[in-house]
Amino acid sequence: MGVNVVQVIFMTWRGEWFLPQKNYRKGGSIMDCKKEIFADGIGQVHFAGGMVRFDFVTLQPAEEGKAPVPESNLRIIMPPQGFLGAYNSMQQLIDKLVEAGVLQKNEAAK
């Protein structure tokens, strides 16, 4: 008899901005496995099927002398409530980075 294991990557309902990966074993026991994922940015954010979808990209080398090409490598799908929680968490981090002088507000954009 084999063990059925399903790998799941998700955003927590609290909107914590990290990518936990858990293996859910049939019968209720959980094996946690931490994984870091790198992305150069988000290529696209869209709403479809009642869910918010983020397509993360990495920059891939292009021909010499040309700009790198963004290539989709991961999609995160979350309910609108998770998206709002993630947005709030990111805004709080932005505020802290501005306060620490790491980022500056662009007053001309107003």
mmCIF file of N, CA, C and O in Angstrom, residues 12-107:
data_model
loop_
_atom_site.group_PDB
_atom_site.id
_atom_site.type_symbol
_atom_site.label_atom_id
_atom_site.label_comp_id
_atom_site.label_asym_id
_atom_site.label_seq_id
_atom_site.Cartn_x
_atom_site.Cartn_y
_atom_site.Cartn_z
ATOM 1 N N THR A 12 -1.523 32.108 2.279
ATOM 2 C CA THR A 12 -2.359 31.924 3.453
ATOM 3 C C THR A 12 -3.523 32.902 3.431
ATOM 4 O O THR A 12 -3.456 33.966 2.821
ATOM 5 N N TRP A 13 -4.577 32.578 4.117
ATOM 6 C CA TRP A 13 -5.765 33.435 4.146
ATOM 7 C C TRP A 13 -5.468 34.760 4.822
ATOM 8 O O TRP A 13 -6.148 35.745 4.592
ATOM 9 N N ARG A 14 -4.417 34.821 5.630
ATOM 10 C CA ARG A 14 -4.036 36.066 6.281
ATOM 11 C C ARG A 14 -3.235 36.960 5.347
ATOM 12 O O ARG A 14 -2.885 38.069 5.689
ATOM 13 N N GLY A 15 -2.919 36.474 4.157
ATOM 14 C CA GLY A 15 -2.185 37.271 3.193
ATOM 15 C C GLY A 15 -0.703 37.353 3.461
ATOM 16 O O GLY A 15 -0.045 38.261 2.994
ATOM 17 N N GLU A 16 -0.144 36.428 4.215
ATOM 18 C CA GLU A 16 1.295 36.430 4.463
ATOM 19 C C GLU A 16 1.998 36.197 3.132
ATOM 20 O O GLU A 16 1.636 35.292 2.391
ATOM 21 N N TRP A 17 2.982 37.018 2.838
ATOM 22 C CA TRP A 17 3.585 36.997 1.519
ATOM 23 C C TRP A 17 4.799 36.074 1.470
ATOM 24 O O TRP A 17 5.940 36.481 1.456
ATOM 25 N N PHE A 18 4.537 34.798 1.519
ATOM 26 C CA PHE A 18 5.574 33.796 1.321
ATOM 27 C C PHE A 18 4.905 32.598 0.675
ATOM 28 O O PHE A 18 3.690 32.528 0.594
ATOM 29 N N LEU A 19 5.698 31.700 0.198
ATOM 30 C CA LEU A 19 5.160 30.566 -0.542
ATOM 31 C C LEU A 19 5.402 29.280 0.220
ATOM 32 O O LEU A 19 6.371 28.573 -0.025
ATOM 33 N N PRO A 20 4.549 28.975 1.190
ATOM 34 C CA PRO A 20 4.749 27.726 1.929
ATOM 35 C C PRO A 20 4.442 26.525 1.049
ATOM 36 O O PRO A 20 3.552 26.579 0.210
ATOM 37 N N GLN A 21 5.184 25.486 1.210
ATOM 38 C CA GLN A 21 4.889 24.246 0.506
ATOM 39 C C GLN A 21 4.699 23.167 1.543
ATOM 40 O O GLN A 21 5.551 22.955 2.385
ATOM 41 N N LYS A 22 3.580 22.518 1.486
ATOM 42 C CA LYS A 22 3.289 21.452 2.442
ATOM 43 C C LYS A 22 2.897 20.201 1.679
ATOM 44 O O LYS A 22 2.254 20.273 0.649
ATOM 45 N N ASN A 23 3.293 19.094 2.202
ATOM 46 C CA ASN A 23 2.857 17.816 1.668
ATOM 47 C C ASN A 23 1.754 17.301 2.576
ATOM 48 O O ASN A 23 1.979 17.078 3.745
ATOM 49 N N TYR A 24 0.578 17.139 2.041
ATOM 50 C CA TYR A 24 -0.544 16.645 2.821
ATOM 51 C C TYR A 24 -0.644 15.146 2.605
ATOM 52 O O TYR A 24 -0.887 14.680 1.508
ATOM 53 N N ARG A 25 -0.447 14.406 3.659
ATOM 54 C CA ARG A 25 -0.480 12.953 3.592
ATOM 55 C C ARG A 25 -1.878 12.486 3.922
ATOM 56 O O ARG A 25 -2.488 12.978 4.856
ATOM 57 N N LYS A 26 -2.383 11.553 3.154
ATOM 58 C CA LYS A 26 -3.701 11.000 3.407
ATOM 59 C C LYS A 26 -3.749 10.451 4.830
ATOM 60 O O LYS A 26 -2.863 9.755 5.264
ATOM 61 N N GLY A 27 -4.758 10.828 5.572
ATOM 62 C CA GLY A 27 -4.869 10.388 6.949
ATOM 63 C C GLY A 27 -4.613 11.511 7.927
ATOM 64 O O GLY A 27 -4.781 11.353 9.112
ATOM 65 N N GLY A 28 -4.204 12.699 7.432
ATOM 66 C CA GLY A 28 -4.127 13.855 8.295
ATOM 67 C C GLY A 28 -2.759 14.289 8.761
ATOM 68 O O GLY A 28 -2.612 15.408 9.200
ATOM 69 N N SER A 29 -1.719 13.450 8.705
ATOM 70 C CA SER A 29 -0.416 13.932 9.163
ATOM 71 C C SER A 29 0.191 14.821 8.083
ATOM 72 O O SER A 29 -0.021 14.628 6.904
ATOM 73 N N ILE A 30 0.938 15.837 8.520
ATOM 74 C CA ILE A 30 1.504 16.807 7.583
ATOM 75 C C ILE A 30 3.019 16.810 7.709
ATOM 76 O O ILE A 30 3.558 16.831 8.794
ATOM 77 N N MET A 31 3.679 16.790 6.566
ATOM 78 C CA MET A 31 5.132 16.912 6.536
ATOM 79 C C MET A 31 5.443 18.290 5.968
ATOM 80 O O MET A 31 5.107 18.582 4.825
ATOM 81 N N ASP A 32 6.051 19.174 6.753
ATOM 82 C CA ASP A 32 6.389 20.510 6.272
ATOM 83 C C ASP A 32 7.739 20.487 5.569
ATOM 84 O O ASP A 32 8.668 19.846 6.010
ATOM 85 N N CYS A 33 7.798 21.222 4.498
ATOM 86 C CA CYS A 33 9.017 21.316 3.711
ATOM 87 C C CYS A 33 9.114 22.760 3.247
ATOM 88 O O CYS A 33 8.243 23.234 2.552
ATOM 89 N N LYS A 34 10.172 23.502 3.659
ATOM 90 C CA LYS A 34 10.305 24.896 3.274
ATOM 91 C C LYS A 34 11.013 24.985 1.934
ATOM 92 O O LYS A 34 11.950 24.259 1.668
ATOM 93 N N LYS A 35 10.551 25.932 1.108
ATOM 94 C CA LYS A 35 11.120 26.103 -0.211
ATOM 95 C C LYS A 35 11.137 27.589 -0.541
ATOM 96 O O LYS A 35 10.161 28.277 -0.289
ATOM 97 N N GLU A 36 12.243 28.089 -1.059
ATOM 98 C CA GLU A 36 12.331 29.472 -1.501
ATOM 99 C C GLU A 36 12.243 29.496 -3.010
ATOM 100 O O GLU A 36 12.825 28.660 -3.687
ATOM 101 N N ILE A 37 11.527 30.484 -3.513
ATOM 102 C CA ILE A 37 11.359 30.642 -4.952
ATOM 103 C C ILE A 37 11.782 32.051 -5.320
ATOM 104 O O ILE A 37 11.342 33.010 -4.693
ATOM 105 N N PHE A 38 12.629 32.185 -6.328
ATOM 106 C CA PHE A 38 13.081 33.496 -6.778
ATOM 107 C C PHE A 38 12.288 33.917 -8.000
ATOM 108 O O PHE A 38 12.007 33.110 -8.884
ATOM 109 N N ALA A 39 11.939 35.205 -8.066
ATOM 110 C CA ALA A 39 11.326 35.785 -9.258
ATOM 111 C C ALA A 39 11.890 37.189 -9.430
ATOM 112 O O ALA A 39 12.121 37.900 -8.447
ATOM 113 N N ASP A 40 12.119 37.600 -10.669
ATOM 114 C CA ASP A 40 12.556 38.961 -10.943
ATOM 115 C C ASP A 40 11.394 39.938 -10.835
ATOM 116 O O ASP A 40 11.599 41.128 -10.661
ATOM 117 N N GLY A 41 10.186 39.422 -10.938
ATOM 118 C CA GLY A 41 9.016 40.294 -10.854
ATOM 119 C C GLY A 41 7.741 39.541 -11.185
ATOM 120 O O GLY A 41 7.733 38.319 -11.349
ATOM 121 N N ILE A 42 6.680 40.316 -11.274
ATOM 122 C CA ILE A 42 5.377 39.758 -11.649
ATOM 123 C C ILE A 42 5.087 40.203 -13.069
ATOM 124 O O ILE A 42 5.080 41.400 -13.371
ATOM 125 N N GLY A 43 4.879 39.248 -13.942
ATOM 126 C CA GLY A 43 4.613 39.555 -15.343
ATOM 127 C C GLY A 43 3.176 39.995 -15.569
ATOM 128 O O GLY A 43 2.902 40.899 -16.348
ATOM 129 N N GLN A 44 2.268 39.381 -14.859
ATOM 130 C CA GLN A 44 0.855 39.675 -15.072
ATOM 131 C C GLN A 44 0.073 39.349 -13.807
ATOM 132 O O GLN A 44 0.400 38.393 -13.095
ATOM 133 N N VAL A 45 -0.937 40.147 -13.525
ATOM 134 C CA VAL A 45 -1.895 39.865 -12.461
ATOM 135 C C VAL A 45 -3.254 39.941 -13.119
ATOM 136 O O VAL A 45 -3.568 40.923 -13.799
ATOM 137 N N HIS A 46 -4.059 38.902 -12.957
ATOM 138 C CA HIS A 46 -5.389 38.941 -13.546
ATOM 139 C C HIS A 46 -6.394 38.207 -12.673
ATOM 140 O O HIS A 46 -6.028 37.475 -11.760
ATOM 141 N N PHE A 47 -7.658 38.457 -12.944
ATOM 142 C CA PHE A 47 -8.761 37.876 -12.190
ATOM 143 C C PHE A 47 -9.556 36.995 -13.141
ATOM 144 O O PHE A 47 -10.047 37.458 -14.167
ATOM 145 N N ALA A 48 -9.639 35.709 -12.819
ATOM 146 C CA ALA A 48 -10.380 34.764 -13.661
ATOM 147 C C ALA A 48 -10.922 33.647 -12.790
ATOM 148 O O ALA A 48 -10.253 33.203 -11.847
ATOM 149 N N GLY A 49 -12.129 33.219 -13.066
ATOM 150 C CA GLY A 49 -12.712 32.120 -12.320
ATOM 151 C C GLY A 49 -12.887 32.425 -10.840
ATOM 152 O O GLY A 49 -12.822 31.530 -10.014
ATOM 153 N N GLY A 50 -13.076 33.713 -10.514
ATOM 154 C CA GLY A 50 -13.262 34.091 -9.128
ATOM 155 C C GLY A 50 -11.987 34.122 -8.298
ATOM 156 O O GLY A 50 -12.048 34.260 -7.082
ATOM 157 N N MET A 51 -10.835 33.993 -8.943
ATOM 158 C CA MET A 51 -9.555 33.953 -8.226
ATOM 159 C C MET A 51 -8.588 34.971 -8.832
ATOM 160 O O MET A 51 -8.631 35.259 -10.025
ATOM 161 N N VAL A 52 -7.692 35.492 -7.982
ATOM 162 C CA VAL A 52 -6.628 36.393 -8.424
ATOM 163 C C VAL A 52 -5.419 35.535 -8.780
ATOM 164 O O VAL A 52 -5.047 34.639 -8.030
ATOM 165 N N ARG A 53 -4.828 35.818 -9.929
ATOM 166 C CA ARG A 53 -3.713 35.006 -10.427
ATOM 167 C C ARG A 53 -2.500 35.899 -10.682
ATOM 168 O O ARG A 53 -2.600 36.891 -11.387
ATOM 169 N N PHE A 54 -1.387 35.540 -10.064
ATOM 170 C CA PHE A 54 -0.114 36.235 -10.253
ATOM 171 C C PHE A 54 0.794 35.330 -11.081
ATOM 172 O O PHE A 54 1.051 34.198 -10.689
ATOM 173 N N ASP A 55 1.298 35.839 -12.195
ATOM 174 C CA ASP A 55 2.279 35.102 -12.988
ATOM 175 C C ASP A 55 3.652 35.707 -12.704
ATOM 176 O O ASP A 55 3.926 36.852 -13.073
ATOM 177 N N PHE A 56 4.501 34.959 -12.014
ATOM 178 C CA PHE A 56 5.845 35.410 -11.686
ATOM 179 C C PHE A 56 6.787 35.098 -12.838
ATOM 180 O O PHE A 56 6.636 34.081 -13.515
ATOM 181 N N VAL A 57 7.771 35.987 -13.053
ATOM 182 C CA VAL A 57 8.707 35.818 -14.160
ATOM 183 C C VAL A 57 10.150 35.894 -13.684
ATOM 184 O O VAL A 57 10.446 36.506 -12.655
ATOM 185 N N THR A 58 11.027 35.268 -14.447
ATOM 186 C CA THR A 58 12.466 35.451 -14.296
ATOM 187 C C THR A 58 12.986 35.975 -15.628
ATOM 188 O O THR A 58 12.407 35.701 -16.687
ATOM 189 N N LEU A 59 14.053 36.748 -15.571
ATOM 190 C CA LEU A 59 14.642 37.300 -16.791
ATOM 191 C C LEU A 59 15.632 36.307 -17.368
ATOM 192 O O LEU A 59 16.539 35.849 -16.677
ATOM 193 N N GLN A 60 15.449 35.993 -18.634
ATOM 194 C CA GLN A 60 16.305 35.035 -19.326
ATOM 195 C C GLN A 60 17.187 35.766 -20.332
ATOM 196 O O GLN A 60 16.753 36.747 -20.943
ATOM 197 N N PRO A 61 18.413 35.297 -20.516
ATOM 198 C CA PRO A 61 19.319 35.968 -21.453
ATOM 199 C C PRO A 61 18.745 35.988 -22.870
ATOM 200 O O PRO A 61 18.101 35.039 -23.307
ATOM 201 N N ALA A 62 18.989 37.101 -23.540
ATOM 202 C CA ALA A 62 18.595 37.235 -24.944
ATOM 203 C C ALA A 62 19.876 37.315 -25.774
ATOM 204 O O ALA A 62 20.978 37.092 -25.267
ATOM 205 N N GLU A 63 19.710 37.641 -27.024
ATOM 206 C CA GLU A 63 20.889 37.808 -27.876
ATOM 207 C C GLU A 63 21.782 38.896 -27.297
ATOM 208 O O GLU A 63 21.309 39.805 -26.627
ATOM 209 N N GLU A 64 23.063 38.790 -27.568
ATOM 210 C CA GLU A 64 24.014 39.754 -27.025
ATOM 211 C C GLU A 64 23.612 41.176 -27.423
ATOM 212 O O GLU A 64 23.263 41.433 -28.574
ATOM 213 N N GLY A 65 23.634 42.075 -26.456
ATOM 214 C CA GLY A 65 23.288 43.462 -26.719
ATOM 215 C C GLY A 65 21.795 43.759 -26.591
ATOM 216 O O GLY A 65 21.391 44.906 -26.709
ATOM 217 N N LYS A 66 20.985 42.746 -26.364
ATOM 218 C CA LYS A 66 19.539 42.964 -26.231
ATOM 219 C C LYS A 66 19.120 42.753 -24.783
ATOM 220 O O LYS A 66 19.789 42.064 -24.021
ATOM 221 N N ALA A 67 17.993 43.349 -24.434
ATOM 222 C CA ALA A 67 17.478 43.244 -23.067
ATOM 223 C C ALA A 67 17.042 41.811 -22.764
ATOM 224 O O ALA A 67 16.565 41.097 -23.661
ATOM 225 N N PRO A 68 17.182 41.377 -21.506
ATOM 226 C CA PRO A 68 16.720 40.041 -21.125
ATOM 227 C C PRO A 68 15.215 39.898 -21.372
ATOM 228 O O PRO A 68 14.474 40.884 -21.331
ATOM 229 N N VAL A 69 14.794 38.674 -21.582
ATOM 230 C CA VAL A 69 13.390 38.385 -21.886
ATOM 231 C C VAL A 69 12.720 37.791 -20.646
ATOM 232 O O VAL A 69 13.220 36.809 -20.094
ATOM 233 N N PRO A 70 11.574 38.376 -20.202
ATOM 234 C CA PRO A 70 10.872 37.782 -19.059
ATOM 235 C C PRO A 70 10.197 36.469 -19.454
ATOM 236 O O PRO A 70 9.591 36.375 -20.516
ATOM 237 N N GLU A 71 10.351 35.463 -18.606
ATOM 238 C CA GLU A 71 9.749 34.156 -18.864
ATOM 239 C C GLU A 71 8.937 33.731 -17.638
ATOM 240 O O GLU A 71 9.454 33.717 -16.526
ATOM 241 N N SER A 72 7.657 33.404 -17.851
ATOM 242 C CA SER A 72 6.817 32.956 -16.742
ATOM 243 C C SER A 72 7.358 31.652 -16.184
ATOM 244 O O SER A 72 7.710 30.749 -16.935
ATOM 245 N N ASN A 73 7.438 31.574 -14.835
ATOM 246 C CA ASN A 73 7.941 30.346 -14.235
ATOM 247 C C ASN A 73 7.088 29.839 -13.086
ATOM 248 O O ASN A 73 7.303 28.749 -12.596
ATOM 249 N N LEU A 74 6.093 30.646 -12.630
ATOM 250 C CA LEU A 74 5.267 30.214 -11.510
ATOM 251 C C LEU A 74 3.985 31.021 -11.493
ATOM 252 O O LEU A 74 4.009 32.223 -11.764
ATOM 253 N N ARG A 75 2.880 30.386 -11.175
ATOM 254 C CA ARG A 75 1.601 31.086 -11.013
ATOM 255 C C ARG A 75 1.087 30.814 -9.608
ATOM 256 O O ARG A 75 1.025 29.673 -9.174
ATOM 257 N N ILE A 76 0.727 31.891 -8.911
ATOM 258 C CA ILE A 76 0.099 31.797 -7.600
ATOM 259 C C ILE A 76 -1.354 32.196 -7.784
ATOM 260 O O ILE A 76 -1.644 33.240 -8.368
ATOM 261 N N ILE A 77 -2.246 31.369 -7.285
ATOM 262 C CA ILE A 77 -3.679 31.624 -7.392
ATOM 263 C C ILE A 77 -4.243 31.715 -5.982
ATOM 264 O O ILE A 77 -3.968 30.847 -5.156
ATOM 265 N N MET A 78 -5.012 32.790 -5.723
ATOM 266 C CA MET A 78 -5.579 32.962 -4.384
ATOM 267 C C MET A 78 -6.959 33.601 -4.475
ATOM 268 O O MET A 78 -7.262 34.277 -5.453
ATOM 269 N N PRO A 79 -7.772 33.384 -3.449
ATOM 270 C CA PRO A 79 -9.087 34.025 -3.428
ATOM 271 C C PRO A 79 -8.926 35.525 -3.207
ATOM 272 O O PRO A 79 -7.883 35.985 -2.719
ATOM 273 N N PRO A 80 -9.954 36.313 -3.543
ATOM 274 C CA PRO A 80 -9.868 37.765 -3.351
ATOM 275 C C PRO A 80 -9.498 38.165 -1.916
ATOM 276 O O PRO A 80 -8.739 39.114 -1.719
ATOM 277 N N GLN A 81 -9.990 37.447 -0.907
ATOM 278 C CA GLN A 81 -9.661 37.770 0.476
ATOM 279 C C GLN A 81 -8.170 37.614 0.741
ATOM 280 O O GLN A 81 -7.556 38.418 1.444
ATOM 281 N N GLY A 82 -7.569 36.579 0.194
ATOM 282 C CA GLY A 82 -6.123 36.374 0.331
ATOM 283 C C GLY A 82 -5.340 37.459 -0.384
ATOM 284 O O GLY A 82 -4.314 37.930 0.106
ATOM 285 N N PHE A 83 -5.837 37.879 -1.551
ATOM 286 C CA PHE A 83 -5.202 38.960 -2.304
ATOM 287 C C PHE A 83 -5.215 40.257 -1.495
ATOM 288 O O PHE A 83 -4.199 40.945 -1.408
ATOM 289 N N LEU A 84 -6.355 40.581 -0.880
ATOM 290 C CA LEU A 84 -6.441 41.800 -0.076
ATOM 291 C C LEU A 84 -5.508 41.740 1.131
ATOM 292 O O LEU A 84 -4.863 42.729 1.478
ATOM 293 N N GLY A 85 -5.430 40.572 1.759
ATOM 294 C CA GLY A 85 -4.500 40.407 2.874
ATOM 295 C C GLY A 85 -3.063 40.584 2.431
ATOM 296 O O GLY A 85 -2.257 41.227 3.114
ATOM 297 N N ALA A 86 -2.711 40.021 1.263
ATOM 298 C CA ALA A 86 -1.357 40.155 0.725
ATOM 299 C C ALA A 86 -1.063 41.615 0.391
ATOM 300 O O ALA A 86 0.025 42.124 0.680
ATOM 301 N N TYR A 87 -2.036 42.298 -0.203
ATOM 302 C CA TYR A 87 -1.880 43.715 -0.540
ATOM 303 C C TYR A 87 -1.618 44.534 0.724
ATOM 304 O O TYR A 87 -0.713 45.364 0.749
ATOM 305 N N ASN A 88 -2.399 44.295 1.765
ATOM 306 C CA ASN A 88 -2.207 45.017 3.026
ATOM 307 C C ASN A 88 -0.827 44.750 3.617
ATOM 308 O O ASN A 88 -0.163 45.664 4.110
ATOM 309 N N SER A 89 -0.378 43.493 3.576
ATOM 310 C CA SER A 89 0.956 43.145 4.085
ATOM 311 C C SER A 89 2.044 43.850 3.295
ATOM 312 O O SER A 89 3.017 44.366 3.865
ATOM 313 N N MET A 90 1.888 43.902 1.963
ATOM 314 C CA MET A 90 2.881 44.574 1.125
ATOM 315 C C MET A 90 2.886 46.076 1.383
ATOM 316 O O MET A 90 3.948 46.700 1.427
ATOM 317 N N GLN A 91 1.709 46.674 1.577
ATOM 318 C CA GLN A 91 1.641 48.104 1.858
ATOM 319 C C GLN A 91 2.319 48.429 3.180
ATOM 320 O O GLN A 91 3.039 49.422 3.298
ATOM 321 N N GLN A 92 2.131 47.581 4.184
ATOM 322 C CA GLN A 92 2.792 47.787 5.478
ATOM 323 C C GLN A 92 4.317 47.704 5.329
ATOM 324 O O GLN A 92 5.056 48.492 5.926
ATOM 325 N N LEU A 93 4.781 46.752 4.513
ATOM 326 C CA LEU A 93 6.220 46.631 4.283
ATOM 327 C C LEU A 93 6.749 47.848 3.528
ATOM 328 O O LEU A 93 7.825 48.372 3.858
ATOM 329 N N ILE A 94 6.006 48.328 2.538
ATOM 330 C CA ILE A 94 6.412 49.526 1.799
ATOM 331 C C ILE A 94 6.542 50.700 2.750
ATOM 332 O O ILE A 94 7.521 51.451 2.705
ATOM 333 N N ASP A 95 5.561 50.878 3.635
ATOM 334 C CA ASP A 95 5.609 51.973 4.611
ATOM 335 C C ASP A 95 6.856 51.872 5.492
ATOM 336 O O ASP A 95 7.519 52.879 5.767
ATOM 337 N N LYS A 96 7.205 50.658 5.935
ATOM 338 C CA LYS A 96 8.397 50.462 6.769
ATOM 339 C C LYS A 96 9.669 50.761 5.982
ATOM 340 O O LYS A 96 10.622 51.331 6.512
ATOM 341 N N LEU A 97 9.710 50.366 4.702
ATOM 342 C CA LEU A 97 10.889 50.625 3.880
ATOM 343 C C LEU A 97 11.055 52.118 3.610
ATOM 344 O O LEU A 97 12.185 52.626 3.560
ATOM 345 N N VAL A 98 9.957 52.842 3.434
ATOM 346 C CA VAL A 98 10.018 54.292 3.264
ATOM 347 C C VAL A 98 10.534 54.933 4.555
ATOM 348 O O VAL A 98 11.419 55.796 4.527
ATOM 349 N N GLU A 99 9.979 54.490 5.682
ATOM 350 C CA GLU A 99 10.391 55.023 6.988
ATOM 351 C C GLU A 99 11.882 54.778 7.244
ATOM 352 O O GLU A 99 12.576 55.625 7.806
ATOM 353 N N ALA A 100 12.386 53.624 6.797
ATOM 354 C CA ALA A 100 13.797 53.280 7.004
ATOM 355 C C ALA A 100 14.719 53.940 5.977
ATOM 356 O O ALA A 100 15.935 53.825 6.078
ATOM 357 N N GLY A 101 14.138 54.610 4.969
ATOM 358 C CA GLY A 101 14.947 55.279 3.961
ATOM 359 C C GLY A 101 15.397 54.376 2.826
ATOM 360 O O GLY A 101 16.173 54.787 1.973
ATOM 361 N N VAL A 102 14.916 53.134 2.798
ATOM 362 C CA VAL A 102 15.286 52.205 1.727
ATOM 363 C C VAL A 102 14.580 52.595 0.426
ATOM 364 O O VAL A 102 15.148 52.503 -0.656
ATOM 365 N N LEU A 103 13.334 53.047 0.550
ATOM 366 C CA LEU A 103 12.554 53.532 -0.590
ATOM 367 C C LEU A 103 12.212 54.995 -0.373
ATOM 368 O O LEU A 103 12.166 55.465 0.775
ATOM 369 N N GLN A 104 11.958 55.706 -1.479
ATOM 370 C CA GLN A 104 11.525 57.092 -1.381
ATOM 371 C C GLN A 104 10.206 57.251 -2.120
ATOM 372 O O GLN A 104 10.006 56.644 -3.174
ATOM 373 N N LYS A 105 9.308 58.068 -1.555
ATOM 374 C CA LYS A 105 8.047 58.356 -2.225
ATOM 375 C C LYS A 105 8.305 59.233 -3.430
ATOM 376 O O LYS A 105 9.136 60.136 -3.382
ATOM 377 N N ASN A 106 7.583 58.969 -4.500
ATOM 378 C CA ASN A 106 7.678 59.768 -5.707
ATOM 379 C C ASN A 106 6.584 60.826 -5.647
ATOM 380 O O ASN A 106 5.456 60.586 -6.063
ATOM 381 N N GLU A 107 6.921 61.984 -5.113
ATOM 382 C CA GLU A 107 5.933 63.056 -4.938
ATOM 383 C C GLU A 107 5.432 63.572 -6.276
ATOM 384 O O GLU A 107 4.318 64.075 -6.371
#
